Short mmCIF file of C-alpha atoms in Angstrom, two decimals:
data_model
loop_
_atom_site.label_atom_id
_atom_site.label_comp_id
_atom_site.label_asym_id
_atom_site.label_seq_id
_atom_site.Cartn_x
_atom_site.Cartn_y
_atom_site.Cartn_z
CA MET A 1 0.00 0.00 0.00
CA GLU A 2 2.90 2.36 0.75
CA VAL A 3 4.22 1.89 -2.80
CA VAL A 4 0.78 2.63 -4.30
CA SER A 5 0.42 5.69 -2.11
CA ALA A 6 3.89 6.97 -3.01
CA THR A 7 3.22 6.41 -6.72
CA ARG A 8 -0.10 8.25 -6.54
CA SER A 9 1.57 11.13 -4.73
CA TRP A 10 4.31 11.33 -7.37
CA VAL A 11 1.75 11.31 -10.19
CA LEU A 12 -0.21 14.13 -8.58
CA GLN A 13 2.98 16.10 -8.03
CA TYR A 14 4.34 15.80 -11.60
CA PRO A 15 1.35 15.42 -13.94
CA LYS A 16 2.86 17.47 -16.78
CA THR A 17 6.10 15.49 -16.71
CA ILE A 18 4.19 12.23 -16.94
CA VAL A 19 2.12 13.49 -19.87
CA VAL A 20 5.24 14.67 -21.73
CA VAL A 21 7.10 11.40 -21.12
CA THR A 22 4.08 9.35 -22.18
CA LEU A 23 3.47 11.35 -25.35
CA THR A 24 7.17 11.22 -26.20
CA GLY A 25 7.25 7.46 -25.76
CA VAL A 26 4.13 6.94 -27.87
CA SER A 27 5.50 9.26 -30.56
CA LEU A 28 8.86 7.49 -30.67
CA PHE A 29 7.16 4.10 -30.87
CA GLY A 30 4.92 5.36 -33.67
CA PHE A 31 7.90 6.79 -35.54
CA LYS A 32 9.77 3.50 -35.25
CA ARG A 33 6.76 1.60 -36.60
CA TRP A 34 6.49 4.07 -39.47
CA MET A 35 10.20 3.67 -40.25
CA ALA A 36 9.74 -0.11 -40.35
CA GLY A 37 7.73 0.38 -43.54
CA GLY A 38 5.32 -1.95 -45.29
CA VAL A 39 4.83 -5.62 -44.54
CA CYS A 40 4.18 -8.35 -47.09
CA ARG A 41 0.73 -9.74 -46.26
CA SER A 42 0.65 -12.42 -48.94
CA LYS A 43 0.02 -15.96 -47.71
CA ALA A 44 1.14 -17.50 -51.01
CA ARG A 45 2.71 -20.94 -50.74
CA LEU A 46 5.75 -21.99 -52.77
CA ASP A 47 5.55 -25.75 -52.41
CA GLY A 48 7.29 -27.46 -55.33
CA LYS A 49 8.95 -24.21 -56.44
CA THR A 50 12.64 -23.32 -56.47
CA VAL A 51 14.13 -19.98 -55.44
CA LEU A 52 17.72 -18.78 -55.89
CA ILE A 53 18.92 -15.86 -53.76
CA THR A 54 22.35 -14.28 -54.14
CA GLY A 55 24.08 -13.13 -50.97
CA ALA A 56 21.61 -15.00 -48.77
CA ASN A 57 23.97 -15.81 -45.90
CA THR A 58 23.32 -12.53 -44.08
CA GLY A 59 21.07 -9.47 -43.82
CA ILE A 60 17.91 -9.15 -45.86
CA GLY A 61 18.98 -12.00 -48.11
CA LYS A 62 18.92 -14.46 -45.22
CA GLU A 63 15.61 -13.10 -43.91
CA THR A 64 14.15 -13.46 -47.41
CA ALA A 65 15.39 -17.05 -47.52
CA ILE A 66 13.79 -17.83 -44.15
CA ASP A 67 10.43 -16.47 -45.28
CA LEU A 68 10.40 -18.26 -48.64
CA ALA A 69 11.57 -21.50 -47.03
CA LYS A 70 8.65 -21.23 -44.60
CA ARG A 71 6.38 -21.06 -47.63
CA GLY A 72 7.69 -24.45 -48.77
CA ALA A 73 10.19 -23.45 -51.47
CA ARG A 74 13.43 -25.18 -52.29
CA VAL A 75 15.89 -22.37 -51.53
CA ILE A 76 19.33 -22.07 -53.09
CA LEU A 77 21.75 -19.78 -51.28
CA ALA A 78 24.27 -18.50 -53.85
CA CYS A 79 27.12 -17.02 -51.81
CA ARG A 80 30.82 -16.18 -52.00
CA ASP A 81 31.73 -17.57 -48.57
CA LYS A 82 30.53 -21.18 -48.44
CA ASP A 83 31.37 -21.66 -44.75
CA ARG A 84 29.20 -18.71 -43.71
CA ALA A 85 26.55 -19.81 -46.18
CA ASN A 86 26.47 -23.33 -44.75
CA ASN A 87 26.03 -21.89 -41.25
CA ALA A 88 23.23 -19.67 -42.53
CA ALA A 89 21.59 -22.64 -44.26
CA GLU A 90 21.44 -24.55 -40.97
CA GLU A 91 19.88 -21.53 -39.26
CA ILE A 92 17.35 -21.13 -42.08
CA LYS A 93 16.40 -24.80 -41.86
CA LYS A 94 15.80 -24.55 -38.12
CA LYS A 95 13.78 -21.33 -38.29
CA SER A 96 11.69 -22.38 -41.28
CA GLY A 97 11.27 -26.08 -40.56
CA ASN A 98 12.25 -26.69 -44.20
CA THR A 99 15.34 -28.84 -44.84
CA ASN A 100 15.30 -28.22 -48.60
CA VAL A 101 17.89 -25.44 -48.37
CA VAL A 102 21.14 -25.80 -50.33
CA VAL A 103 24.30 -23.76 -50.78
CA LYS A 104 26.10 -23.05 -54.04
CA LYS A 105 29.29 -21.09 -54.59
CA LEU A 106 28.98 -17.69 -56.30
CA ASP A 107 31.49 -14.85 -56.46
CA LEU A 108 29.83 -12.01 -58.35
CA ALA A 109 33.21 -10.31 -58.76
CA SER A 110 34.22 -13.15 -61.09
CA LEU A 111 32.33 -13.71 -64.35
CA GLN A 112 33.81 -17.20 -64.50
CA SER A 113 32.26 -17.97 -61.10
CA VAL A 114 28.92 -16.62 -62.32
CA ARG A 115 29.00 -18.89 -65.37
CA LEU A 116 29.99 -21.92 -63.27
CA LEU A 117 27.07 -21.33 -60.91
CA ALA A 118 24.64 -20.80 -63.80
CA ASN A 119 25.84 -24.00 -65.51
CA ASP A 120 25.45 -25.91 -62.23
CA VAL A 121 21.89 -24.68 -61.73
CA ALA A 122 20.89 -25.29 -65.34
CA ALA A 123 22.28 -28.83 -65.24
CA ASN A 124 21.03 -29.91 -61.82
CA GLU A 125 17.82 -28.01 -61.12
CA LYS A 126 14.57 -29.05 -62.76
CA ARG A 127 13.08 -25.60 -62.40
CA LEU A 128 13.73 -22.05 -61.23
CA ASP A 129 10.65 -20.08 -60.26
CA ILE A 130 12.15 -17.05 -58.53
CA LEU A 131 15.58 -15.47 -58.99
CA ILE A 132 16.42 -12.82 -56.39
CA ASN A 133 19.48 -10.74 -57.23
CA ASN A 134 20.12 -9.52 -53.70
CA ALA A 135 23.90 -9.50 -53.10
CA GLY A 136 25.75 -6.21 -53.23
CA VAL A 137 28.59 -4.04 -52.04
CA MET A 138 28.31 -0.39 -50.98
CA CYS A 139 30.87 2.41 -50.98
CA CYS A 140 33.92 0.19 -51.05
CA PRO A 141 37.41 1.49 -51.92
CA PRO A 142 38.30 1.64 -55.66
CA TRP A 143 38.58 -2.13 -55.95
CA LYS A 144 38.33 -4.05 -59.20
CA THR A 145 36.61 -7.28 -60.15
CA GLU A 146 38.52 -10.26 -61.50
CA GLU A 147 38.03 -8.85 -65.00
CA GLY A 148 39.18 -5.37 -63.99
CA TYR A 149 35.79 -3.67 -63.74
CA ASP A 150 34.73 -1.27 -61.00
CA MET A 151 33.78 -3.49 -58.05
CA GLN A 152 30.43 -1.87 -57.29
CA PHE A 153 29.29 -1.82 -60.91
CA GLY A 154 30.67 -5.32 -61.42
CA VAL A 155 29.11 -6.97 -58.37
CA ASN A 156 25.87 -5.00 -58.10
CA HIS A 157 25.06 -5.02 -61.82
CA LEU A 158 27.31 -6.95 -64.21
CA GLY A 159 27.44 -10.19 -62.20
CA HIS A 160 23.68 -10.25 -61.81
CA PHE A 161 23.18 -9.23 -65.44
CA LEU A 162 25.17 -12.25 -66.60
CA LEU A 163 23.65 -14.64 -64.05
CA THR A 164 20.13 -13.65 -65.03
CA ASN A 165 20.76 -14.04 -68.74
CA CYS A 166 22.39 -17.42 -68.25
CA LEU A 167 19.35 -18.65 -66.29
CA LEU A 168 16.65 -17.24 -68.57
CA ASP A 169 15.94 -20.53 -70.34
CA LEU A 170 15.27 -22.29 -67.03
CA LEU A 171 13.14 -19.38 -65.82
CA LYS A 172 11.10 -19.47 -69.03
CA GLN A 173 10.60 -23.23 -68.72
CA SER A 174 9.31 -22.68 -65.17
CA ALA A 175 6.96 -19.80 -66.05
CA PRO A 176 5.17 -18.07 -64.52
CA SER A 177 8.41 -17.05 -62.83
CA ARG A 178 9.93 -13.89 -61.42
CA ILE A 179 13.22 -11.98 -61.34
CA VAL A 180 13.66 -9.61 -58.39
CA ASN A 181 16.50 -7.06 -58.43
CA VAL A 182 17.34 -5.36 -55.14
CA SER A 183 18.18 -1.75 -56.04
CA SER A 184 18.12 1.33 -53.79
CA LEU A 185 16.77 4.82 -53.36
CA ALA A 186 20.34 5.80 -54.21
CA HIS A 187 19.42 5.30 -57.87
CA GLU A 188 17.82 8.74 -57.69
CA ARG A 189 21.30 10.26 -57.41
CA GLY A 190 22.71 7.96 -60.06
CA LYS A 191 23.91 8.58 -63.58
CA ILE A 192 25.25 6.00 -66.00
CA ASP A 193 28.60 7.41 -67.05
CA PHE A 194 28.99 5.69 -70.40
CA ASP A 195 32.28 7.51 -71.00
CA ASP A 196 33.79 6.27 -67.72
CA ILE A 197 31.68 3.32 -66.64
CA ASN A 198 34.46 2.01 -64.35
CA GLN A 199 35.00 5.34 -62.58
CA GLN A 200 38.68 5.42 -63.53
CA LYS A 201 39.01 9.18 -63.96
CA ASN A 202 37.83 10.28 -60.52
CA TYR A 203 36.56 7.49 -58.30
CA ASN A 204 33.85 8.43 -55.82
CA PRO A 205 32.34 5.57 -53.77
CA TRP A 206 28.87 7.13 -53.59
CA LYS A 207 28.84 7.98 -57.29
CA SER A 208 29.86 4.42 -58.11
CA TYR A 209 27.22 2.94 -55.82
CA SER A 210 24.45 5.18 -57.15
CA GLN A 211 25.39 4.30 -60.73
CA SER A 212 25.19 0.58 -59.95
CA LYS A 213 21.78 0.94 -58.29
CA LEU A 214 20.45 2.93 -61.25
CA ALA A 215 21.79 0.14 -63.47
CA ASN A 216 19.61 -2.32 -61.48
CA VAL A 217 16.52 -0.25 -62.25
CA LEU A 218 17.33 0.17 -65.95
CA PHE A 219 18.23 -3.51 -66.30
CA THR A 220 14.87 -4.49 -64.81
CA ARG A 221 13.05 -2.16 -67.21
CA GLU A 222 14.83 -3.38 -70.35
CA LEU A 223 14.61 -7.03 -69.28
CA ALA A 224 10.84 -6.73 -68.90
CA LYS A 225 10.58 -5.67 -72.55
CA LYS A 226 12.71 -8.55 -73.75
CA LEU A 227 10.68 -11.05 -71.71
CA GLU A 228 7.25 -9.79 -72.72
CA GLY A 229 4.95 -12.73 -73.43
CA THR A 230 7.25 -15.34 -71.85
CA GLY A 231 5.56 -15.48 -68.45
CA VAL A 232 8.71 -14.22 -66.73
CA THR A 233 8.21 -10.92 -64.92
CA THR A 234 10.77 -8.54 -63.42
CA TYR A 235 10.83 -6.20 -60.41
CA SER A 236 13.30 -3.75 -58.88
CA LEU A 237 12.99 -2.37 -55.37
CA HIS A 238 14.32 -0.17 -52.59
CA PRO A 239 14.46 -2.21 -49.36
CA GLY A 240 14.92 0.82 -47.11
CA VAL A 241 17.74 1.96 -44.85
CA ILE A 242 18.69 -1.14 -42.90
CA ARG A 243 21.12 -2.26 -40.20
CA THR A 244 23.15 -4.81 -42.17
CA GLU A 245 26.75 -5.58 -43.10
CA LEU A 246 26.30 -3.60 -46.32
CA GLY A 247 27.54 -0.49 -44.56
CA ARG A 248 30.84 -2.04 -43.43
CA HIS A 249 32.85 0.10 -45.89
CA PHE A 250 30.82 3.23 -45.29
CA PHE A 251 30.28 3.76 -41.56
CA PRO A 252 33.91 3.39 -40.36
CA ASN A 253 34.88 6.24 -42.69
CA MET A 254 32.17 8.61 -41.49
CA ALA A 255 33.19 11.75 -39.65
CA LEU A 256 33.10 11.27 -35.87
CA TRP A 257 30.26 13.76 -35.41
CA LYS A 258 28.18 11.87 -37.97
CA ARG A 259 28.78 8.57 -36.21
CA VAL A 260 27.80 10.14 -32.87
CA LEU A 261 24.60 11.45 -34.47
CA TYR A 262 23.88 8.17 -36.23
CA THR A 263 24.20 5.95 -33.15
CA PRO A 264 20.93 6.98 -31.44
CA LEU A 265 19.15 7.27 -34.79
CA SER A 266 20.09 3.69 -35.65
CA PHE A 267 17.36 2.58 -33.23
CA PHE A 268 14.80 3.70 -35.81
CA ILE A 269 16.45 2.09 -38.82
CA LYS A 270 14.92 -1.10 -40.22
CA ASN A 271 16.22 -4.43 -39.03
CA PRO A 272 16.92 -7.11 -41.68
CA ARG A 273 13.51 -8.77 -41.29
CA GLU A 274 11.75 -5.45 -41.87
CA GLY A 275 14.10 -4.65 -44.74
CA ALA A 276 13.32 -7.94 -46.48
CA GLN A 277 9.58 -7.28 -46.74
CA THR A 278 9.57 -5.57 -50.15
CA THR A 279 11.82 -8.26 -51.65
CA ILE A 280 9.41 -10.91 -50.37
CA TYR A 281 6.47 -8.87 -51.64
CA CYS A 282 7.91 -8.72 -55.16
CA ALA A 283 8.66 -12.45 -55.05
CA VAL A 284 5.25 -13.74 -53.95
CA GLU A 285 2.50 -11.10 -54.05
CA GLU A 286 -0.22 -12.48 -56.33
CA SER A 287 -1.45 -9.09 -57.53
CA LEU A 288 1.93 -8.41 -59.19
CA GLN A 289 1.65 -11.38 -61.54
CA ASN A 290 0.79 -9.16 -64.52
CA GLU A 291 3.19 -6.33 -63.65
CA SER A 292 6.75 -6.23 -64.96
CA GLY A 293 9.66 -3.82 -65.17
CA LEU A 294 8.42 -1.62 -62.33
CA TYR A 295 9.94 -0.33 -59.08
CA TYR A 296 8.72 -0.88 -55.50
CA SER A 297 9.34 0.34 -51.98
CA ASP A 298 7.61 -0.47 -48.68
CA CYS A 299 5.55 -3.16 -50.40
CA ALA A 300 4.00 -0.76 -52.88
CA ARG A 301 4.66 0.41 -56.41
CA LYS A 302 6.66 3.64 -56.54
CA ALA A 303 7.88 5.93 -59.29
CA THR A 304 11.57 5.87 -60.08
CA ALA A 305 13.67 8.96 -60.68
CA PRO A 306 13.42 10.27 -64.28
CA GLN A 307 16.73 8.64 -65.20
CA GLY A 308 15.25 5.32 -64.11
CA ARG A 309 12.66 5.63 -66.88
CA ASP A 310 15.11 6.44 -69.67
CA ASP A 311 14.48 3.71 -72.24
CA GLU A 312 17.31 4.85 -74.47
CA ALA A 313 19.79 4.64 -71.58
CA ALA A 314 18.37 1.23 -70.60
CA LYS A 315 18.94 -0.16 -74.10
CA LYS A 316 22.43 1.38 -74.29
CA LEU A 317 23.32 -0.07 -70.86
CA TRP A 318 22.09 -3.50 -71.93
CA ASP A 319 24.28 -3.50 -75.03
CA LEU A 320 27.31 -2.27 -73.09
CA SER A 321 26.79 -4.82 -70.31
CA ALA A 322 26.41 -7.68 -72.80
CA SER A 323 29.69 -6.66 -74.38
CA MET A 324 31.48 -6.38 -71.02
CA VAL A 325 30.41 -9.87 -69.84
CA GLY A 326 30.89 -11.50 -73.24
CA LEU A 327 27.24 -12.41 -73.66
CA THR A 328 26.63 -14.15 -76.99
CA GLN A 329 23.46 -14.10 -79.05
CA SER A 330 22.71 -17.73 -78.06
CA GLU A 331 22.73 -16.94 -74.33
#
């Protein structure tokens, strides 16, 4: 009774403080929920279907794999680090209750590795219903791929461009099927520098990243045209700002004052499960079956930046990319 009496006395003594604290707490909770974004509500099952996800050993890729495995899909984790991928596969099996989760080696910074993975899948998988091009690198130093291309453009775009084209026959045979390209809001700041596609003149990590994310959007748009009437549909998306390993090259190089400011704000940033929702939405949402080549964010269709709707640039990028990866007419 003494505790109740003391509490009542404190409430009567500081009513305004209690109101302010309560309203602040409710507001912060509401803001966090708003920042979490949309949620995929689809209950679609994927029994008997096969999904391939690049970079699925961590972050939103792993959360996407867990969700699709729960829906009954055979899930292929295509990853560079097989040890980490095998550990992730075991975790995905436990969380989903689905043991049909396999790991395959894929280094998107090596076109040879991409072709080996594509040949493996084409030879050993009876079908491929959903291809999710999820893996990526952000704001890394001026590294180069095995073939000497800018790392961000090479991994985020060229590797996925080649992988997708090499798997198109299997995707068409499995139609209706889907190709989901994880892009970013950063595409709005992007420009395809056809005169310096590898950023050799004046490398800027953000410029390189934004270019690669715009390339994802343009690739999706041009691919949709080429696949019209095949039953294979394409989607690009912005997953949101998320707490994942993607920022490992970016955050350590931030100014100290920015890191101090970011730390408390990180509480409101999406976690990987929240960040995976739009990828999952594009992969399974039934109402998107007749949509193709479009862009999504927070589980809803969104308009891209004007440069993301440039059909001439999309066609030019396709031709350049095909030349860079050595894509032949038969592939």
